[in-house]
Amino acid sequence: MFLMLMALPVTSSANQPTGTNNVAATKCKGCFCPGNPCQLCRLPPHTDDPIPENEPETCRVIREAVPPASFQPGENEYFANLDKATIQCIRSGDVIPNTRRVPGYPGRVYCKPGLPALGAH
């Protein structure tokens, strides 16, 4: 599964820090932009990640299935949690690797929540 993640292309990214001005934010394209326009959530969930008030359902489900932890990449627990979180993400979202380590996005892998199902309330 990890090899599949490495083969996925990054949608788009820019090297803009989170606290940049509006001009820089308007030049940024893709999901890894200031303000988290795609409502990405880190895989696996990390204890340092704030929970937004308008958290997407996909991210909430992932966080409930894989409680946030402070494991670092390379630790056995990290990979076990990454696998569980990835499976949850695939059910209703897209897995996006962060190959450039954009400021404001410290994780290696993120979940982009999918669109709500038609007719869902």
mmCIF file of N, CA and C in Angstrom, residues 2 6 8-10 14 19-20 27 42 47 54 58-59 61 70 85 93 96 99 104 113 115:
data_model
loop_
_atom_site.group_PDB
_atom_site.id
_atom_site.type_symbol
_atom_site.label_atom_id
_atom_site.label_comp_id
_atom_site.label_asym_id
_atom_site.label_seq_id
_atom_site.Cartn_x
_atom_site.Cartn_y
_atom_site.Cartn_z
ATOM 1 N N PHE A 2 1.978 1.215 0.755
ATOM 2 C CA PHE A 2 2.854 2.374 0.834
ATOM 3 C C PHE A 2 3.439 2.708 -0.531
ATOM 4 N N MET A 6 3.368 6.289 -2.840
ATOM 5 C CA MET A 6 4.533 6.983 -3.388
ATOM 6 C C MET A 6 4.380 7.226 -4.888
ATOM 7 N N LEU A 8 1.529 7.949 -6.417
ATOM 8 C CA LEU A 8 0.474 8.913 -6.721
ATOM 9 C C LEU A 8 1.068 10.290 -6.984
ATOM 10 N N PRO A 9 0.584 10.982 -7.991
ATOM 11 C CA PRO A 9 1.086 12.334 -8.241
ATOM 12 C C PRO A 9 0.500 13.318 -7.235
ATOM 13 N N VAL A 10 1.263 14.359 -6.945
ATOM 14 C CA VAL A 10 0.766 15.422 -6.092
ATOM 15 C C VAL A 10 -0.087 16.328 -6.948
ATOM 16 N N ALA A 14 2.749 24.486 -3.603
ATOM 17 C CA ALA A 14 3.539 25.704 -3.709
ATOM 18 C C ALA A 14 4.301 25.882 -2.416
ATOM 19 N N GLY A 19 1.319 31.812 6.777
ATOM 20 C CA GLY A 19 1.015 33.195 7.126
ATOM 21 C C GLY A 19 1.300 34.198 6.034
ATOM 22 N N THR A 20 1.238 33.824 4.776
ATOM 23 C CA THR A 20 1.543 34.765 3.706
ATOM 24 C C THR A 20 0.370 35.702 3.461
ATOM 25 N N LYS A 27 -1.938 33.448 -5.741
ATOM 26 C CA LYS A 27 -1.063 32.856 -6.745
ATOM 27 C C LYS A 27 -0.892 31.358 -6.538
ATOM 28 N N ARG A 42 -4.276 15.312 7.846
ATOM 29 C CA ARG A 42 -3.035 14.540 7.830
ATOM 30 C C ARG A 42 -3.304 13.074 8.118
ATOM 31 N N THR A 47 -1.292 14.320 17.063
ATOM 32 C CA THR A 47 -1.767 15.068 18.229
ATOM 33 C C THR A 47 -1.562 16.572 18.084
ATOM 34 N N ASN A 54 -15.249 23.288 11.241
ATOM 35 C CA ASN A 54 -16.010 22.756 10.107
ATOM 36 C C ASN A 54 -15.310 21.523 9.515
ATOM 37 N N THR A 58 -15.256 13.040 6.353
ATOM 38 C CA THR A 58 -14.202 12.068 6.083
ATOM 39 C C THR A 58 -13.096 12.157 7.131
ATOM 40 N N CYS A 59 -12.675 13.370 7.462
ATOM 41 C CA CYS A 59 -11.604 13.561 8.441
ATOM 42 C C CYS A 59 -12.064 13.145 9.840
ATOM 43 N N VAL A 61 -14.287 10.820 10.544
ATOM 44 C CA VAL A 61 -14.338 9.356 10.551
ATOM 45 C C VAL A 61 -12.929 8.776 10.708
ATOM 46 N N SER A 70 1.317 10.718 18.503
ATOM 47 C CA SER A 70 2.519 11.502 18.203
ATOM 48 C C SER A 70 3.634 10.637 17.637
ATOM 49 N N ALA A 85 -5.514 4.651 8.598
ATOM 50 C CA ALA A 85 -6.041 5.951 8.169
ATOM 51 C C ALA A 85 -6.211 6.003 6.651
ATOM 52 N N GLY A 93 -12.568 9.543 0.039
ATOM 53 C CA GLY A 93 -11.690 10.658 -0.286
ATOM 54 C C GLY A 93 -10.522 10.192 -1.152
ATOM 55 N N ILE A 96 -3.339 11.935 -0.842
ATOM 56 C CA ILE A 96 -2.429 12.832 -1.553
ATOM 57 C C ILE A 96 -1.101 12.880 -0.808
ATOM 58 N N THR A 99 4.958 15.523 -1.225
ATOM 59 C CA THR A 99 6.350 15.251 -1.575
ATOM 60 C C THR A 99 7.269 16.447 -1.381
ATOM 61 N N GLY A 104 3.345 24.638 6.630
ATOM 62 C CA GLY A 104 1.949 24.583 7.032
ATOM 63 C C GLY A 104 1.347 23.204 6.833
ATOM 64 N N PRO A 113 -10.848 15.088 1.447
ATOM 65 C CA PRO A 113 -12.216 14.569 1.539
ATOM 66 C C PRO A 113 -12.936 14.672 0.203
ATOM 67 N N LEU A 115 -16.403 14.699 -2.287
ATOM 68 C CA LEU A 115 -17.634 15.491 -2.303
ATOM 69 C C LEU A 115 -18.735 14.730 -1.596
#
